[in-house]
mmCIF file of C-alpha atoms in Angstrom:
data_model
loop_
_atom_site.group_PDB
_atom_site.id
_atom_site.type_symbol
_atom_site.label_atom_id
_atom_site.label_comp_id
_atom_site.label_asym_id
_atom_site.label_seq_id
_atom_site.Cartn_x
_atom_site.Cartn_y
_atom_site.Cartn_z
ATOM 1 C CA UNK A 1 0.000 0.000 0.000
ATOM 2 C CA UNK A 2 1.483 3.426 -0.906
ATOM 3 C CA UNK A 3 2.671 5.338 2.154
ATOM 4 C CA UNK A 4 0.523 8.311 1.144
ATOM 5 C CA UNK A 5 -2.625 6.206 1.495
ATOM 6 C CA UNK A 6 -1.503 4.776 4.840
ATOM 7 C CA UNK A 7 -0.834 8.272 6.161
ATOM 8 C CA UNK A 8 -4.270 9.438 4.991
ATOM 9 C CA UNK A 9 -6.049 6.534 6.683
ATOM 10 C CA UNK A 10 -4.156 7.055 9.935
ATOM 11 C CA UNK A 11 -5.048 10.753 9.821
ATOM 12 C CA UNK A 12 -8.721 9.786 9.655
ATOM 13 C CA UNK A 13 -8.376 7.682 12.801
ATOM 14 C CA UNK A 14 -6.538 10.547 14.483
ATOM 15 C CA UNK A 15 -9.410 12.933 13.761
ATOM 16 C CA UNK A 16 -11.836 10.395 15.229
ATOM 17 C CA UNK A 17 -9.752 9.984 18.391
ATOM 18 C CA UNK A 18 -9.442 13.721 18.941
ATOM 19 C CA UNK A 19 -13.233 14.075 19.196
ATOM 20 C CA UNK A 20 -13.958 11.355 21.757
ATOM 21 C CA UNK A 21 -14.201 13.750 24.697
ATOM 22 C CA UNK A 22 -17.806 14.437 25.781
ATOM 23 C CA UNK A 23 -18.677 16.525 28.899
ATOM 24 C CA UNK A 24 -15.262 18.183 29.191
ATOM 25 C CA UNK A 25 -12.180 19.234 27.341
ATOM 26 C CA UNK A 26 -9.500 16.568 27.145
ATOM 27 C CA UNK A 27 -5.943 17.146 28.267
ATOM 28 C CA UNK A 28 -4.331 19.738 26.011
ATOM 29 C CA UNK A 29 -1.104 17.738 25.967
ATOM 30 C CA UNK A 30 -2.909 14.992 24.036
ATOM 31 C CA UNK A 31 -2.950 17.209 20.958
ATOM 32 C CA UNK A 32 0.830 17.039 20.671
ATOM 33 C CA UNK A 33 1.158 13.303 21.250
ATOM 34 C CA UNK A 34 1.666 10.762 18.467
ATOM 35 C CA UNK A 35 -1.132 8.322 17.693
ATOM 36 C CA UNK A 36 -0.556 4.595 18.007
ATOM 37 C CA UNK A 37 -2.854 1.919 16.568
ATOM 38 C CA UNK A 38 -2.608 -1.785 17.227
ATOM 39 C CA UNK A 39 -4.791 -4.372 15.493
ATOM 40 C CA UNK A 40 -4.639 -7.876 14.130
ATOM 41 C CA UNK A 41 -5.326 -6.625 10.589
ATOM 42 C CA UNK A 42 -5.998 -3.505 8.521
ATOM 43 C CA UNK A 43 -7.786 -3.076 5.182
ATOM 44 C CA UNK A 44 -7.807 0.131 3.118
ATOM 45 C CA UNK A 45 -10.286 0.747 0.291
ATOM 46 C CA UNK A 46 -9.174 3.657 -1.884
ATOM 47 C CA UNK A 47 -12.362 3.648 -3.997
ATOM 48 C CA UNK A 48 -14.682 4.012 -0.994
ATOM 49 C CA UNK A 49 -12.147 5.952 1.100
ATOM 50 C CA UNK A 50 -12.429 3.614 4.074
ATOM 51 C CA UNK A 51 -9.913 2.151 6.491
ATOM 52 C CA UNK A 52 -10.911 -0.830 8.630
ATOM 53 C CA UNK A 53 -8.853 -2.033 11.600
ATOM 54 C CA UNK A 54 -9.921 -5.404 13.038
ATOM 55 C CA UNK A 55 -8.986 -7.685 15.917
ATOM 56 C CA UNK A 56 -8.405 -6.284 19.416
ATOM 57 C CA UNK A 57 -7.986 -2.743 18.130
ATOM 58 C CA UNK A 58 -6.290 -0.342 20.543
ATOM 59 C CA UNK A 59 -5.985 3.347 19.670
ATOM 60 C CA UNK A 60 -3.859 5.511 21.973
ATOM 61 C CA UNK A 61 -2.999 9.187 21.790
ATOM 62 C CA UNK A 62 -1.647 10.771 24.931
ATOM 63 C CA UNK A 63 -4.111 9.983 27.705
ATOM 64 C CA UNK A 64 -6.739 8.607 25.282
ATOM 65 C CA UNK A 65 -7.161 4.844 25.087
ATOM 66 C CA UNK A 66 -9.868 3.420 22.790
ATOM 67 C CA UNK A 67 -10.498 -0.327 22.644
ATOM 68 C CA UNK A 68 -12.808 -2.088 20.192
ATOM 69 C CA UNK A 69 -13.054 -5.199 18.049
ATOM 70 C CA UNK A 70 -13.285 -3.096 14.874
ATOM 71 C CA UNK A 71 -12.646 0.539 14.001
ATOM 72 C CA UNK A 72 -14.011 1.673 10.628
ATOM 73 C CA UNK A 73 -13.072 5.135 9.325
ATOM 74 C CA UNK A 74 -14.592 6.778 6.223
ATOM 75 C CA UNK A 75 -13.975 10.063 4.454
ATOM 76 C CA UNK A 76 -16.892 11.523 2.504
ATOM 77 C CA UNK A 77 -16.441 13.329 -0.844
ATOM 78 C CA UNK A 78 -17.007 16.648 0.944
ATOM 79 C CA UNK A 79 -13.984 15.935 3.153
ATOM 80 C CA UNK A 80 -15.794 15.229 6.421
ATOM 81 C CA UNK A 81 -14.660 12.264 8.520
ATOM 82 C CA UNK A 82 -16.940 9.564 9.921
ATOM 83 C CA UNK A 83 -15.823 6.738 12.209
ATOM 84 C CA UNK A 84 -17.376 3.770 13.955
ATOM 85 C CA UNK A 85 -15.923 1.589 16.709
ATOM 86 C CA UNK A 86 -17.641 -1.763 17.219
ATOM 87 C CA UNK A 87 -17.402 -4.132 20.175
ATOM 88 C CA UNK A 88 -17.077 -7.883 19.919
ATOM 89 C CA UNK A 89 -20.328 -9.847 20.532
ATOM 90 C CA UNK A 90 -21.222 -9.768 24.224
ATOM 91 C CA UNK A 91 -18.696 -7.009 24.958
ATOM 92 C CA UNK A 92 -18.520 -3.193 24.871
ATOM 93 C CA UNK A 93 -16.201 -0.828 23.051
ATOM 94 C CA UNK A 94 -14.546 1.465 25.598
ATOM 95 C CA UNK A 95 -12.562 4.653 25.812
ATOM 96 C CA UNK A 96 -10.853 6.504 28.626
ATOM 97 C CA UNK A 97 -9.380 9.979 28.607
ATOM 98 C CA UNK A 98 -7.964 12.479 31.061
ATOM 99 C CA UNK A 99 -9.870 15.769 31.437
ATOM 100 C CA UNK A 100 -7.957 19.034 31.376
ATOM 101 C CA UNK A 101 -8.003 20.635 34.858
ATOM 102 C CA UNK A 102 -6.385 23.664 36.470
ATOM 103 C CA UNK A 103 -3.010 23.170 38.179
ATOM 104 C CA UNK A 104 -3.417 21.717 41.657
ATOM 105 C CA UNK A 105 -6.907 20.364 40.968
ATOM 106 C CA UNK A 106 -7.706 16.640 41.401
ATOM 107 C CA UNK A 107 -7.251 14.420 38.366
ATOM 108 C CA UNK A 108 -10.426 13.890 36.338
ATOM 109 C CA UNK A 109 -11.105 11.026 33.962
ATOM 110 C CA UNK A 110 -13.846 10.432 31.412
ATOM 111 C CA UNK A 111 -14.883 6.802 30.807
ATOM 112 C CA UNK A 112 -17.268 5.657 28.091
ATOM 113 C CA UNK A 113 -18.592 2.302 26.929
ATOM 114 C CA UNK A 114 -21.119 1.079 24.360
ATOM 115 C CA UNK A 115 -21.682 -1.653 21.831
ATOM 116 C CA UNK A 116 -21.056 0.941 19.124
ATOM 117 C CA UNK A 117 -19.323 4.345 19.202
ATOM 118 C CA UNK A 118 -19.838 6.713 16.263
ATOM 119 C CA UNK A 119 -18.304 10.055 15.320
ATOM 120 C CA UNK A 120 -19.891 12.406 12.765
ATOM 121 C CA UNK A 121 -17.324 14.945 11.610
ATOM 122 C CA UNK A 122 -19.899 17.103 9.838
ATOM 123 C CA UNK A 123 -22.143 17.675 12.857
ATOM 124 C CA UNK A 124 -19.382 17.190 15.465
ATOM 125 C CA UNK A 125 -21.553 14.710 17.357
ATOM 126 C CA UNK A 126 -20.309 11.617 19.204
ATOM 127 C CA UNK A 127 -22.937 8.877 19.630
ATOM 128 C CA UNK A 128 -22.762 5.801 21.851
ATOM 129 C CA UNK A 129 -25.274 3.070 20.972
ATOM 130 C CA UNK A 130 -26.326 -0.040 22.883
ATOM 131 C CA UNK A 131 -25.842 -0.240 26.659
ATOM 132 C CA UNK A 132 -24.250 3.202 26.507
ATOM 133 C CA UNK A 133 -22.545 4.603 29.596
ATOM 134 C CA UNK A 134 -20.611 7.837 30.158
ATOM 135 C CA UNK A 135 -18.916 8.450 33.506
ATOM 136 C CA UNK A 136 -16.761 11.215 34.982
ATOM 137 C CA UNK A 137 -14.384 10.373 37.813
ATOM 138 C CA UNK A 138 -12.313 12.573 40.106
ATOM 139 C CA UNK A 139 -9.281 10.859 41.610
ATOM 140 C CA UNK A 140 -10.922 7.561 40.670
ATOM 141 C CA UNK A 141 -14.195 8.409 42.449
ATOM 142 C CA UNK A 142 -17.383 8.332 40.363
ATOM 143 C CA UNK A 143 -18.957 11.806 40.149
ATOM 144 C CA UNK A 144 -21.385 11.796 37.201
ATOM 145 C CA UNK A 145 -22.825 8.944 35.140
ATOM 146 C CA UNK A 146 -25.369 8.716 32.327
ATOM 147 C CA UNK A 147 -26.780 5.416 31.117
ATOM 148 C CA UNK A 148 -29.203 4.497 28.325
ATOM 149 C CA UNK A 149 -29.618 2.874 24.956
ATOM 150 C CA UNK A 150 -28.245 5.856 23.020
ATOM 151 C CA UNK A 151 -26.163 8.778 24.263
ATOM 152 C CA UNK A 152 -25.369 11.569 21.789
ATOM 153 C CA UNK A 153 -23.135 14.529 22.595
ATOM 154 C CA UNK A 154 -22.996 17.691 20.499
ATOM 155 C CA UNK A 155 -19.574 19.219 20.987
ATOM 156 C CA UNK A 156 -20.657 22.535 19.460
ATOM 157 C CA UNK A 157 -23.606 23.211 21.783
ATOM 158 C CA UNK A 158 -22.301 21.248 24.816
ATOM 159 C CA UNK A 159 -25.650 19.415 24.967
ATOM 160 C CA UNK A 160 -25.998 15.663 25.304
ATOM 161 C CA UNK A 161 -29.095 13.545 24.995
ATOM 162 C CA UNK A 162 -29.864 10.160 26.534
ATOM 163 C CA UNK A 163 -32.481 7.828 25.045
ATOM 164 C CA UNK A 164 -33.797 4.671 26.697
ATOM 165 C CA UNK A 165 -34.885 1.488 25.010
ATOM 166 C CA UNK A 166 -34.845 -2.281 25.174
ATOM 167 C CA UNK A 167 -31.446 -2.456 23.490
ATOM 168 C CA UNK A 168 -30.008 -0.509 26.408
ATOM 169 C CA UNK A 169 -31.162 -3.091 28.943
ATOM 170 C CA UNK A 170 -28.601 -4.574 31.317
ATOM 171 C CA UNK A 171 -28.732 -6.930 34.285
ATOM 172 C CA UNK A 172 -29.063 -3.937 36.639
ATOM 173 C CA UNK A 173 -31.421 -2.011 34.332
ATOM 174 C CA UNK A 174 -33.648 -4.617 32.635
ATOM 175 C CA UNK A 175 -36.102 -2.001 31.368
ATOM 176 C CA UNK A 176 -33.406 -0.037 29.554
ATOM 177 C CA UNK A 177 -34.620 3.210 31.133
ATOM 178 C CA UNK A 178 -32.501 6.357 31.125
ATOM 179 C CA UNK A 179 -30.482 6.706 34.301
ATOM 180 C CA UNK A 180 -28.425 9.757 35.282
ATOM 181 C CA UNK A 181 -26.417 10.105 38.494
ATOM 182 C CA UNK A 182 -25.099 13.529 39.528
ATOM 183 C CA UNK A 183 -23.061 14.109 42.677
ATOM 184 C CA UNK A 184 -23.851 17.361 44.545
ATOM 185 C CA UNK A 185 -20.923 19.771 44.442
ATOM 186 C CA UNK A 186 -19.642 21.503 47.610
ATOM 187 C CA UNK A 187 -20.361 25.200 48.057
ATOM 188 C CA UNK A 188 -17.837 27.521 46.445
ATOM 189 C CA UNK A 189 -16.680 28.732 49.868
ATOM 190 C CA UNK A 190 -15.707 25.224 51.013
ATOM 191 C CA UNK A 191 -14.147 23.831 47.870
ATOM 192 C CA UNK A 192 -12.119 25.057 44.895
ATOM 193 C CA UNK A 193 -14.096 26.154 41.888
ATOM 194 C CA UNK A 194 -14.632 23.540 39.224
ATOM 195 C CA UNK A 195 -12.349 23.969 36.210
ATOM 196 C CA UNK A 196 -13.698 26.294 33.571
ATOM 197 C CA UNK A 197 -12.898 23.628 30.997
ATOM 198 C CA UNK A 198 -15.779 21.495 32.319
ATOM 199 C CA UNK A 199 -19.036 22.783 30.761
ATOM 200 C CA UNK A 200 -22.307 22.808 32.636
ATOM 201 C CA UNK A 201 -24.281 19.599 32.348
ATOM 202 C CA UNK A 202 -27.263 20.025 30.032
ATOM 203 C CA UNK A 203 -29.493 17.042 29.367
ATOM 204 C CA UNK A 204 -32.253 16.896 26.779
ATOM 205 C CA UNK A 205 -34.908 14.169 27.272
ATOM 206 C CA UNK A 206 -34.682 12.698 23.773
ATOM 207 C CA UNK A 207 -32.321 12.756 20.843
ATOM 208 C CA UNK A 208 -32.593 15.983 18.917
ATOM 209 C CA UNK A 209 -34.485 17.784 21.706
ATOM 210 C CA UNK A 210 -33.462 21.185 22.929
ATOM 211 C CA UNK A 211 -32.584 21.722 26.609
#
């Protein structure tokens, strides 16, 4: 495969990885880190402008770690990038990333998991489908969590939507209902202010709804 095509396909994966950061801005140092991709196999289709990585795929870039059975990246004729990470049957695709915080503030981590993770480069929306979970942790302690069948986050408006459904059912949530857990924050006088890089939580009841 010509090196130019390999570089173009890896760039597509890089663009996908850079946008997997709902709820908060990822560590700025990630932007300057090289991207590493491990997989059992890779297939590039120049006609359809797709790159498919299969078999225990691990994408890392700085603090970002994405794990999936398959990662499929496509570039549309208009230049926008679209990517899909798929889990193996009976498992979930996962990603973890450090959140950018002010110096001296506790470490924050964003964890996500779903049967399918999609990125739409045209709308700048990340969508988790099937047993979707998004969690924010501070020093390893769970602070916020959203759970449902589909979770979509619009990185332009800082609004995310959670939709329930039977496909989102789990052993602890057999009805697949939307579940959101928010930890009360201490008063400003008794605790440091939350980093400005963490946007206010805005939840719309259904996909496409306005808060």
